[in-house]
Tab-separated table of C-alpha atoms in Angstrom:
chain	number	residue	atom	x	y	z
B	1323	ALA	CA	-31.906	16.613	12.037
B	1324	GLU	CA	-28.822	16.100	14.253
B	1325	ALA	CA	-29.493	12.369	14.652
B	1326	VAL	CA	-29.309	11.995	10.863
B	1327	VAL	CA	-26.081	13.988	10.499
B	1328	GLU	CA	-24.147	12.152	13.236
B	1329	PRO	CA	-24.295	8.594	11.814
B	1330	VAL	CA	-23.217	9.887	8.407
B	1331	ALA	CA	-20.138	11.556	9.931
B	1332	GLU	CA	-19.284	8.357	11.850
B	1333	ALA	CA	-19.597	6.224	8.713
B	1334	VAL	CA	-17.207	8.506	6.835
B	1335	GLU	CA	-14.632	8.280	9.649
B	1336	GLU	CA	-14.827	4.470	9.699
B	1337	GLU	CA	-14.318	4.261	5.944
B	1338	GLU	CA	-11.198	6.424	6.144
B	1339	GLU	CA	-9.744	4.224	8.900
B	1340	GLU	CA	-10.408	1.067	6.890
B	1341	GLU	CA	-8.652	2.515	3.862
B	1342	GLU	CA	-5.557	3.420	5.882
B	1343	GLU	CA	-5.323	0.353	8.116
B	1344	GLY	CA	-7.364	-2.248	6.257
B	1345	VAL	CA	-4.993	-2.785	3.328
B	1346	GLU	CA	-3.327	-6.160	3.595
B	1347	LEU	CA	0.276	-6.077	2.486
B	1348	GLU	CA	2.192	-9.175	1.488
B	1349	GLU	CA	5.892	-9.263	2.325
B	1350	ILE	CA	8.035	-10.202	-0.649
B	1351	THR	CA	11.796	-10.394	-1.076
B	1352	TYR	CA	13.127	-9.185	-4.406
B	1353	GLN	CA	16.855	-9.198	-5.199
B	1354	GLY	CA	17.680	-9.559	-1.507
B	1355	THR	CA	15.493	-6.627	-0.380
B	1356	VAL	CA	12.196	-6.883	1.487
B	1357	TYR	CA	9.246	-5.037	-0.049
B	1358	TYR	CA	5.531	-5.090	0.558
B	1359	ARG	CA	2.885	-5.655	-2.103
B	1360	ASP	CA	-0.752	-4.586	-1.808
B	1361	PRO	CA	-3.712	-6.323	-3.513
B	1362	GLU	CA	-3.453	-3.903	-6.473
B	1363	GLN	CA	0.158	-5.070	-7.023
B	1364	TYR	CA	1.760	-1.795	-5.909
B	1365	ILE	CA	5.144	-2.244	-4.234
B	1366	TYR	CA	6.178	-0.348	-1.088
B	1367	SER	CA	9.673	-0.064	0.349
B	1368	VAL	CA	10.645	-0.306	4.022
B	1369	ASN	CA	12.763	2.341	5.761
B	1370	GLU	CA	15.411	1.824	8.465
B	1371	GLU	CA	12.774	1.851	11.228
B	1372	GLY	CA	10.854	-0.930	9.516
B	1373	GLU	CA	8.029	1.373	8.490
B	1374	VAL	CA	6.400	0.813	5.118
B	1375	SER	CA	6.591	3.781	2.720
B	1376	GLU	CA	3.379	5.748	2.189
B	1377	ASP	CA	3.821	5.976	-1.570
B	1378	PRO	CA	4.485	2.983	-3.798
B	1379	VAL	CA	7.977	2.704	-5.287
B	1380	GLY	CA	6.801	0.566	-8.206
B	1381	TYR	CA	4.450	-2.230	-9.148
B	1382	TRP	CA	4.664	-6.001	-9.402
B	1383	LYS	CA	4.724	-7.519	-12.871
B	1384	GLU	CA	3.248	-10.988	-12.405
B	1385	LYS	CA	4.155	-12.187	-15.889
B	1386	THR	CA	7.889	-11.573	-15.441
B	1387	LYS	CA	7.906	-11.886	-11.598
B	1388	ASN	CA	9.741	-8.604	-11.120
B	1389	ILE	CA	9.189	-5.054	-9.950
B	1390	ALA	CA	8.807	-2.152	-12.366
B	1391	PHE	CA	10.217	0.688	-10.299
B	1392	TYR	CA	8.988	4.238	-10.766
B	1393	ASN	CA	11.583	6.783	-11.810
B	1394	LYS	CA	12.631	8.898	-8.850
B	1395	LYS	CA	12.296	12.601	-9.411
């Protein structure tokens, strides 16, 4: 039974890694600021250290070529 459980656990770990690291982000410059856009059109900001934010700050509107920013709480 152990041989069956192990591969399942490994597969789950690999999937999680792919989700975190496998997302290709496209660098875009909007109104003089660099942002990153994922394939789902979500926009991420970049902090002072050059790290991309974990949560999207808005989404790309292809029709109008601009970013619809989320309201900050």
